[in-house]
Amino acid sequence: KQWYQRRVAITAGNPKLEIIDTLSKLSHDSDSEVAHNAIFAMGIVGSGTNNARLANMLRQLAQYYHKDANNLFMVRLAQGLVHLGKGTLTLSPYHSDRMLMSRVAVGGLLGVIVAFMDVNNLIIGKSHYLLYHLVSAIQPRMLVTFNEDLKPLPVPVRVGQAVDVVGQAGKPKTITGFQTHTTPVLLAHGERAELGTNEYTPLTPVMEGFVILRKNEDMEE
């Protein structure tokens, strides 16, 4: 059971309430490896989300483990991941509207996760530099638009839950339950953005990260 718990604590990767609660319980486990992995997994699950519930749990853990240097080290790592880039970055191997997967990013994530299977000898030991492999999976959560002179260009965009339209005929709606914002905006997990004006056309089919817009010459004044 302990072996299974150690692996469960580092393979959870879905930002759901029940996952966070399970990891929170495991973070107080008597087995130090289970606790280390659970705390770090809380950071992986909530990376870049600024999740208030998760941040509060980690603050409580920091107080609980204030005399345990190793667990406190894990708590600080998890806090850094939850507030990654002050909420503007996240950890994900997927890009281009989740259509493509970066093998380098997957390798970076797997390298760190495998290292946590022997957390006491590697991460807490002399090989803590393995954590730098996470950098290969960091990508922006924000959508920032620029004009062709690379100057910031605030435009209205519709942000909503992404809808899978593969194989559907016609031009189905690609997002649902959207709200209109002005760039720059943050995209949460599973969200997609669409340009909310015909005044500009994007030079990329995917609205994420940094997007250059061109003035639409065909638009009627």
mmCIF file of C-alpha atoms in Angstrom:
data_model
loop_
_atom_site.group_PDB
_atom_site.id
_atom_site.type_symbol
_atom_site.label_atom_id
_atom_site.label_comp_id
_atom_site.label_asym_id
_atom_site.label_seq_id
_atom_site.Cartn_x
_atom_site.Cartn_y
_atom_site.Cartn_z
ATOM 1 C CA LYS A 1 0.000 0.000 0.000
ATOM 2 C CA GLN A 2 2.832 2.413 0.856
ATOM 3 C CA TRP A 3 4.487 1.745 -2.532
ATOM 4 C CA TYR A 4 1.168 2.437 -4.273
ATOM 5 C CA GLN A 5 0.568 5.638 -2.312
ATOM 6 C CA ARG A 6 4.006 6.951 -3.171
ATOM 7 C CA ARG A 7 3.284 6.509 -6.865
ATOM 8 C CA VAL A 8 -0.283 7.852 -6.659
ATOM 9 C CA ALA A 9 1.015 10.998 -5.002
ATOM 10 C CA ILE A 10 3.280 11.835 -7.963
ATOM 11 C CA THR A 11 1.087 10.761 -10.874
ATOM 12 C CA ALA A 12 -2.011 12.857 -10.117
ATOM 13 C CA GLY A 13 -2.222 15.545 -12.790
ATOM 14 C CA ASN A 14 -5.813 16.746 -12.950
ATOM 15 C CA PRO A 15 -6.767 20.034 -11.231
ATOM 16 C CA LYS A 16 -9.982 18.710 -9.661
ATOM 17 C CA LEU A 17 -11.242 19.216 -6.125
ATOM 18 C CA GLU A 18 -11.169 15.520 -5.206
ATOM 19 C CA ILE A 19 -7.553 15.229 -6.425
ATOM 20 C CA ILE A 20 -6.457 18.182 -4.279
ATOM 21 C CA ASP A 21 -8.263 16.776 -1.215
ATOM 22 C CA THR A 22 -6.631 13.353 -1.694
ATOM 23 C CA LEU A 23 -3.179 14.906 -1.986
ATOM 24 C CA SER A 24 -3.879 17.067 1.072
ATOM 25 C CA LYS A 25 -4.598 13.952 3.140
ATOM 26 C CA LEU A 26 -1.472 12.193 1.839
ATOM 27 C CA SER A 27 0.638 15.260 2.667
ATOM 28 C CA HIS A 28 0.211 14.432 6.381
ATOM 29 C CA ASP A 29 1.179 10.760 5.922
ATOM 30 C CA SER A 30 3.575 9.176 8.405
ATOM 31 C CA ASP A 31 5.732 7.892 5.520
ATOM 32 C CA SER A 32 8.027 10.797 4.632
ATOM 33 C CA GLU A 33 8.268 9.825 0.932
ATOM 34 C CA VAL A 34 4.479 9.805 0.570
ATOM 35 C CA ALA A 35 4.285 13.234 2.229
ATOM 36 C CA HIS A 36 7.092 14.675 0.058
ATOM 37 C CA ASN A 37 5.519 13.424 -3.177
ATOM 38 C CA ALA A 38 2.008 14.514 -2.201
ATOM 39 C CA ILE A 39 3.136 18.057 -1.395
ATOM 40 C CA PHE A 40 5.069 18.363 -4.651
ATOM 41 C CA ALA A 41 2.133 16.887 -6.600
ATOM 42 C CA MET A 42 -0.091 19.633 -5.165
ATOM 43 C CA GLY A 43 2.220 22.113 -6.868
ATOM 44 C CA ILE A 44 2.188 20.196 -10.166
ATOM 45 C CA VAL A 45 -1.613 19.892 -10.169
ATOM 46 C CA GLY A 46 -2.149 23.590 -9.512
ATOM 47 C CA SER A 47 0.818 24.975 -11.437
ATOM 48 C CA GLY A 48 0.232 28.603 -12.410
ATOM 49 C CA THR A 49 -3.417 28.627 -11.306
ATOM 50 C CA ASN A 50 -3.062 30.825 -8.189
ATOM 51 C CA ASN A 51 -5.743 28.510 -6.771
ATOM 52 C CA ALA A 52 -6.836 30.080 -3.466
ATOM 53 C CA ARG A 53 -7.839 26.770 -1.838
ATOM 54 C CA LEU A 54 -4.530 25.153 -2.781
ATOM 55 C CA ALA A 55 -2.511 28.188 -1.695
ATOM 56 C CA ASN A 56 -4.250 28.153 1.697
ATOM 57 C CA MET A 57 -3.522 24.415 2.112
ATOM 58 C CA LEU A 58 0.161 25.011 1.376
ATOM 59 C CA ARG A 59 0.341 27.908 3.857
ATOM 60 C CA GLN A 60 -1.107 25.621 6.528
ATOM 61 C CA LEU A 61 1.416 22.917 5.583
ATOM 62 C CA ALA A 62 4.248 25.442 5.901
ATOM 63 C CA GLN A 63 3.148 26.145 9.480
ATOM 64 C CA TYR A 64 2.662 22.435 10.213
ATOM 65 C CA TYR A 65 6.130 21.480 8.947
ATOM 66 C CA HIS A 66 8.016 24.584 10.113
ATOM 67 C CA LYS A 67 10.493 22.381 12.043
ATOM 68 C CA ASP A 68 10.906 19.775 9.276
ATOM 69 C CA ALA A 69 13.388 21.161 6.731
ATOM 70 C CA ASN A 70 12.732 18.535 4.048
ATOM 71 C CA ASN A 71 8.946 18.849 4.049
ATOM 72 C CA LEU A 72 9.212 22.634 4.256
ATOM 73 C CA PHE A 73 11.465 22.534 1.168
ATOM 74 C CA MET A 74 8.717 20.622 -0.682
ATOM 75 C CA VAL A 75 6.073 23.102 0.470
ATOM 76 C CA ARG A 76 8.121 26.034 -0.848
ATOM 77 C CA LEU A 77 8.569 24.228 -4.181
ATOM 78 C CA ALA A 78 4.816 23.605 -4.417
ATOM 79 C CA GLN A 79 4.030 27.229 -3.544
ATOM 80 C CA GLY A 80 6.385 28.402 -6.277
ATOM 81 C CA LEU A 81 4.678 26.137 -8.812
ATOM 82 C CA VAL A 82 1.144 27.204 -7.830
ATOM 83 C CA HIS A 83 2.116 30.869 -8.280
ATOM 84 C CA LEU A 84 4.285 30.171 -11.344
ATOM 85 C CA GLY A 85 5.050 33.458 -13.087
ATOM 86 C CA LYS A 86 2.556 35.138 -10.721
ATOM 87 C CA GLY A 87 -0.157 33.114 -12.433
ATOM 88 C CA THR A 88 0.875 33.863 -16.028
ATOM 89 C CA LEU A 89 2.685 30.543 -16.667
ATOM 90 C CA THR A 90 1.758 26.882 -16.341
ATOM 91 C CA LEU A 91 3.194 23.390 -16.803
ATOM 92 C CA SER A 92 1.831 21.534 -19.820
ATOM 93 C CA PRO A 93 3.276 19.335 -22.572
ATOM 94 C CA TYR A 94 0.485 20.399 -24.958
ATOM 95 C CA HIS A 95 0.437 23.464 -27.185
ATOM 96 C CA SER A 96 -1.273 24.827 -30.323
ATOM 97 C CA ASP A 97 -4.749 24.514 -28.815
ATOM 98 C CA ARG A 98 -3.823 21.133 -27.267
ATOM 99 C CA MET A 99 -3.463 19.635 -30.755
ATOM 100 C CA LEU A 100 0.296 19.056 -30.493
ATOM 101 C CA MET A 101 2.407 17.530 -27.762
ATOM 102 C CA SER A 102 6.004 18.515 -27.096
ATOM 103 C CA ARG A 103 8.184 15.452 -26.495
ATOM 104 C CA VAL A 104 10.771 17.643 -24.811
ATOM 105 C CA ALA A 105 8.171 18.913 -22.314
ATOM 106 C CA VAL A 106 6.931 15.361 -21.654
ATOM 107 C CA GLY A 107 10.522 14.245 -21.105
ATOM 108 C CA GLY A 108 11.096 17.085 -18.645
ATOM 109 C CA LEU A 109 7.974 16.274 -16.632
ATOM 110 C CA LEU A 110 8.648 12.532 -16.643
ATOM 111 C CA GLY A 111 12.269 13.061 -15.651
ATOM 112 C CA VAL A 112 11.235 14.960 -12.522
ATOM 113 C CA ILE A 113 8.396 12.547 -11.707
ATOM 114 C CA VAL A 114 10.683 9.507 -12.009
ATOM 115 C CA ALA A 115 13.274 11.265 -9.808
ATOM 116 C CA PHE A 116 10.605 11.641 -7.104
ATOM 117 C CA MET A 117 10.307 7.850 -6.909
ATOM 118 C CA ASP A 118 13.546 8.059 -4.905
ATOM 119 C CA VAL A 119 12.933 11.496 -3.491
ATOM 120 C CA ASN A 120 15.138 11.133 -0.392
ATOM 121 C CA ASN A 121 18.289 10.207 -2.330
ATOM 122 C CA LEU A 122 17.757 12.404 -5.414
ATOM 123 C CA ILE A 123 15.657 15.537 -4.853
ATOM 124 C CA ILE A 124 16.398 15.956 -1.141
ATOM 125 C CA GLY A 125 19.893 14.537 -1.660
ATOM 126 C CA LYS A 126 22.536 15.888 -4.014
ATOM 127 C CA SER A 127 20.538 15.823 -7.281
ATOM 128 C CA HIS A 128 18.008 18.592 -6.589
ATOM 129 C CA TYR A 129 19.117 20.220 -9.867
ATOM 130 C CA LEU A 130 16.897 17.643 -11.643
ATOM 131 C CA LEU A 131 14.000 19.997 -10.831
ATOM 132 C CA TYR A 132 15.294 22.304 -13.584
ATOM 133 C CA HIS A 133 13.890 19.817 -16.121
ATOM 134 C CA LEU A 134 10.463 21.328 -15.351
ATOM 135 C CA VAL A 135 11.527 24.437 -17.288
ATOM 136 C CA SER A 136 11.065 22.555 -20.580
ATOM 137 C CA ALA A 137 7.323 22.185 -19.816
ATOM 138 C CA ILE A 138 6.672 25.809 -18.793
ATOM 139 C CA GLN A 139 4.492 27.771 -21.199
ATOM 140 C CA PRO A 140 2.432 30.984 -20.979
ATOM 141 C CA ARG A 141 -1.197 30.946 -19.866
ATOM 142 C CA MET A 142 -1.828 34.455 -21.126
ATOM 143 C CA LEU A 143 -2.947 35.695 -24.510
ATOM 144 C CA VAL A 144 -1.205 38.903 -25.560
ATOM 145 C CA THR A 145 -1.859 40.592 -28.924
ATOM 146 C CA PHE A 146 0.532 42.817 -30.882
ATOM 147 C CA ASN A 147 0.366 44.794 -34.110
ATOM 148 C CA GLU A 148 2.809 44.202 -36.958
ATOM 149 C CA ASP A 149 5.271 46.622 -35.343
ATOM 150 C CA LEU A 150 5.268 44.366 -32.252
ATOM 151 C CA LYS A 151 3.558 47.001 -30.116
ATOM 152 C CA PRO A 152 0.830 45.857 -27.648
ATOM 153 C CA LEU A 153 -2.619 46.019 -29.247
ATOM 154 C CA PRO A 154 -5.609 45.607 -26.887
ATOM 155 C CA VAL A 155 -8.528 43.986 -28.734
ATOM 156 C CA PRO A 156 -11.755 42.278 -27.577
ATOM 157 C CA VAL A 157 -11.609 38.466 -27.409
ATOM 158 C CA ARG A 158 -14.191 35.851 -26.464
ATOM 159 C CA VAL A 159 -12.942 33.361 -23.847
ATOM 160 C CA GLY A 160 -14.883 30.170 -23.078
ATOM 161 C CA GLN A 161 -14.692 26.421 -22.621
ATOM 162 C CA ALA A 162 -13.193 24.701 -25.669
ATOM 163 C CA VAL A 163 -15.501 22.475 -27.733
ATOM 164 C CA ASP A 164 -14.209 19.546 -29.785
ATOM 165 C CA VAL A 165 -15.400 20.225 -33.357
ATOM 166 C CA VAL A 166 -13.286 17.624 -35.164
ATOM 167 C CA GLY A 167 -15.307 15.912 -37.884
ATOM 168 C CA GLN A 168 -18.317 18.234 -37.573
ATOM 169 C CA ALA A 169 -19.786 19.702 -40.760
ATOM 170 C CA GLY A 170 -20.034 23.412 -41.432
ATOM 171 C CA LYS A 171 -18.660 25.991 -39.023
ATOM 172 C CA PRO A 172 -19.681 24.857 -35.517
ATOM 173 C CA LYS A 173 -18.968 27.016 -32.471
ATOM 174 C CA THR A 174 -15.555 26.210 -31.029
ATOM 175 C CA ILE A 175 -16.240 27.655 -27.556
ATOM 176 C CA THR A 176 -19.212 27.648 -25.195
ATOM 177 C CA GLY A 177 -20.222 29.805 -22.237
ATOM 178 C CA PHE A 178 -17.865 32.555 -23.347
ATOM 179 C CA GLN A 179 -17.225 35.995 -21.876
ATOM 180 C CA THR A 180 -15.770 38.960 -23.736
ATOM 181 C CA HIS A 181 -12.533 40.448 -22.414
ATOM 182 C CA THR A 182 -9.865 42.813 -23.704
ATOM 183 C CA THR A 183 -6.349 41.468 -24.196
ATOM 184 C CA PRO A 184 -4.127 40.647 -22.426
ATOM 185 C CA VAL A 185 -6.159 37.835 -20.830
ATOM 186 C CA LEU A 186 -5.423 34.624 -18.910
ATOM 187 C CA LEU A 187 -6.653 31.285 -20.257
ATOM 188 C CA ALA A 188 -7.551 28.651 -17.669
ATOM 189 C CA HIS A 189 -7.232 24.892 -18.221
ATOM 190 C CA GLY A 190 -9.554 23.800 -21.053
ATOM 191 C CA GLU A 191 -10.344 27.332 -22.208
ATOM 192 C CA ARG A 192 -10.015 28.728 -25.714
ATOM 193 C CA ALA A 193 -10.037 32.287 -27.091
ATOM 194 C CA GLU A 194 -11.516 33.762 -30.266
ATOM 195 C CA LEU A 195 -10.984 37.210 -31.725
ATOM 196 C CA GLY A 196 -14.069 39.320 -30.952
ATOM 197 C CA THR A 197 -13.690 41.837 -33.782
ATOM 198 C CA ASN A 198 -13.413 41.819 -37.565
ATOM 199 C CA GLU A 199 -11.133 44.833 -37.532
ATOM 200 C CA TYR A 200 -8.031 42.642 -37.294
ATOM 201 C CA THR A 201 -7.013 39.200 -38.515
ATOM 202 C CA PRO A 202 -4.529 37.016 -36.589
ATOM 203 C CA LEU A 203 -1.402 35.775 -38.370
ATOM 204 C CA THR A 204 -1.778 32.415 -36.591
ATOM 205 C CA PRO A 205 -4.773 30.053 -36.473
ATOM 206 C CA VAL A 206 -4.217 29.433 -32.741
ATOM 207 C CA MET A 207 -5.102 32.202 -30.287
ATOM 208 C CA GLU A 208 -2.717 31.543 -27.393
ATOM 209 C CA GLY A 209 0.527 32.999 -26.094
ATOM 210 C CA PHE A 210 1.743 35.932 -28.193
ATOM 211 C CA VAL A 211 -0.321 36.683 -31.307
ATOM 212 C CA ILE A 212 0.413 39.243 -34.041
ATOM 213 C CA LEU A 213 -2.642 40.906 -35.608
ATOM 214 C CA ARG A 214 -2.901 42.524 -39.032
ATOM 215 C CA LYS A 215 -5.369 45.253 -39.931
ATOM 216 C CA ASN A 216 -8.233 43.812 -41.968
ATOM 217 C CA GLU A 217 -8.199 45.808 -45.218
ATOM 218 C CA ASP A 218 -11.445 44.217 -46.440
ATOM 219 C CA MET A 219 -13.469 45.455 -43.476
ATOM 220 C CA GLU A 220 -16.045 48.070 -44.395
ATOM 221 C CA GLU A 221 -15.810 51.326 -42.491
#
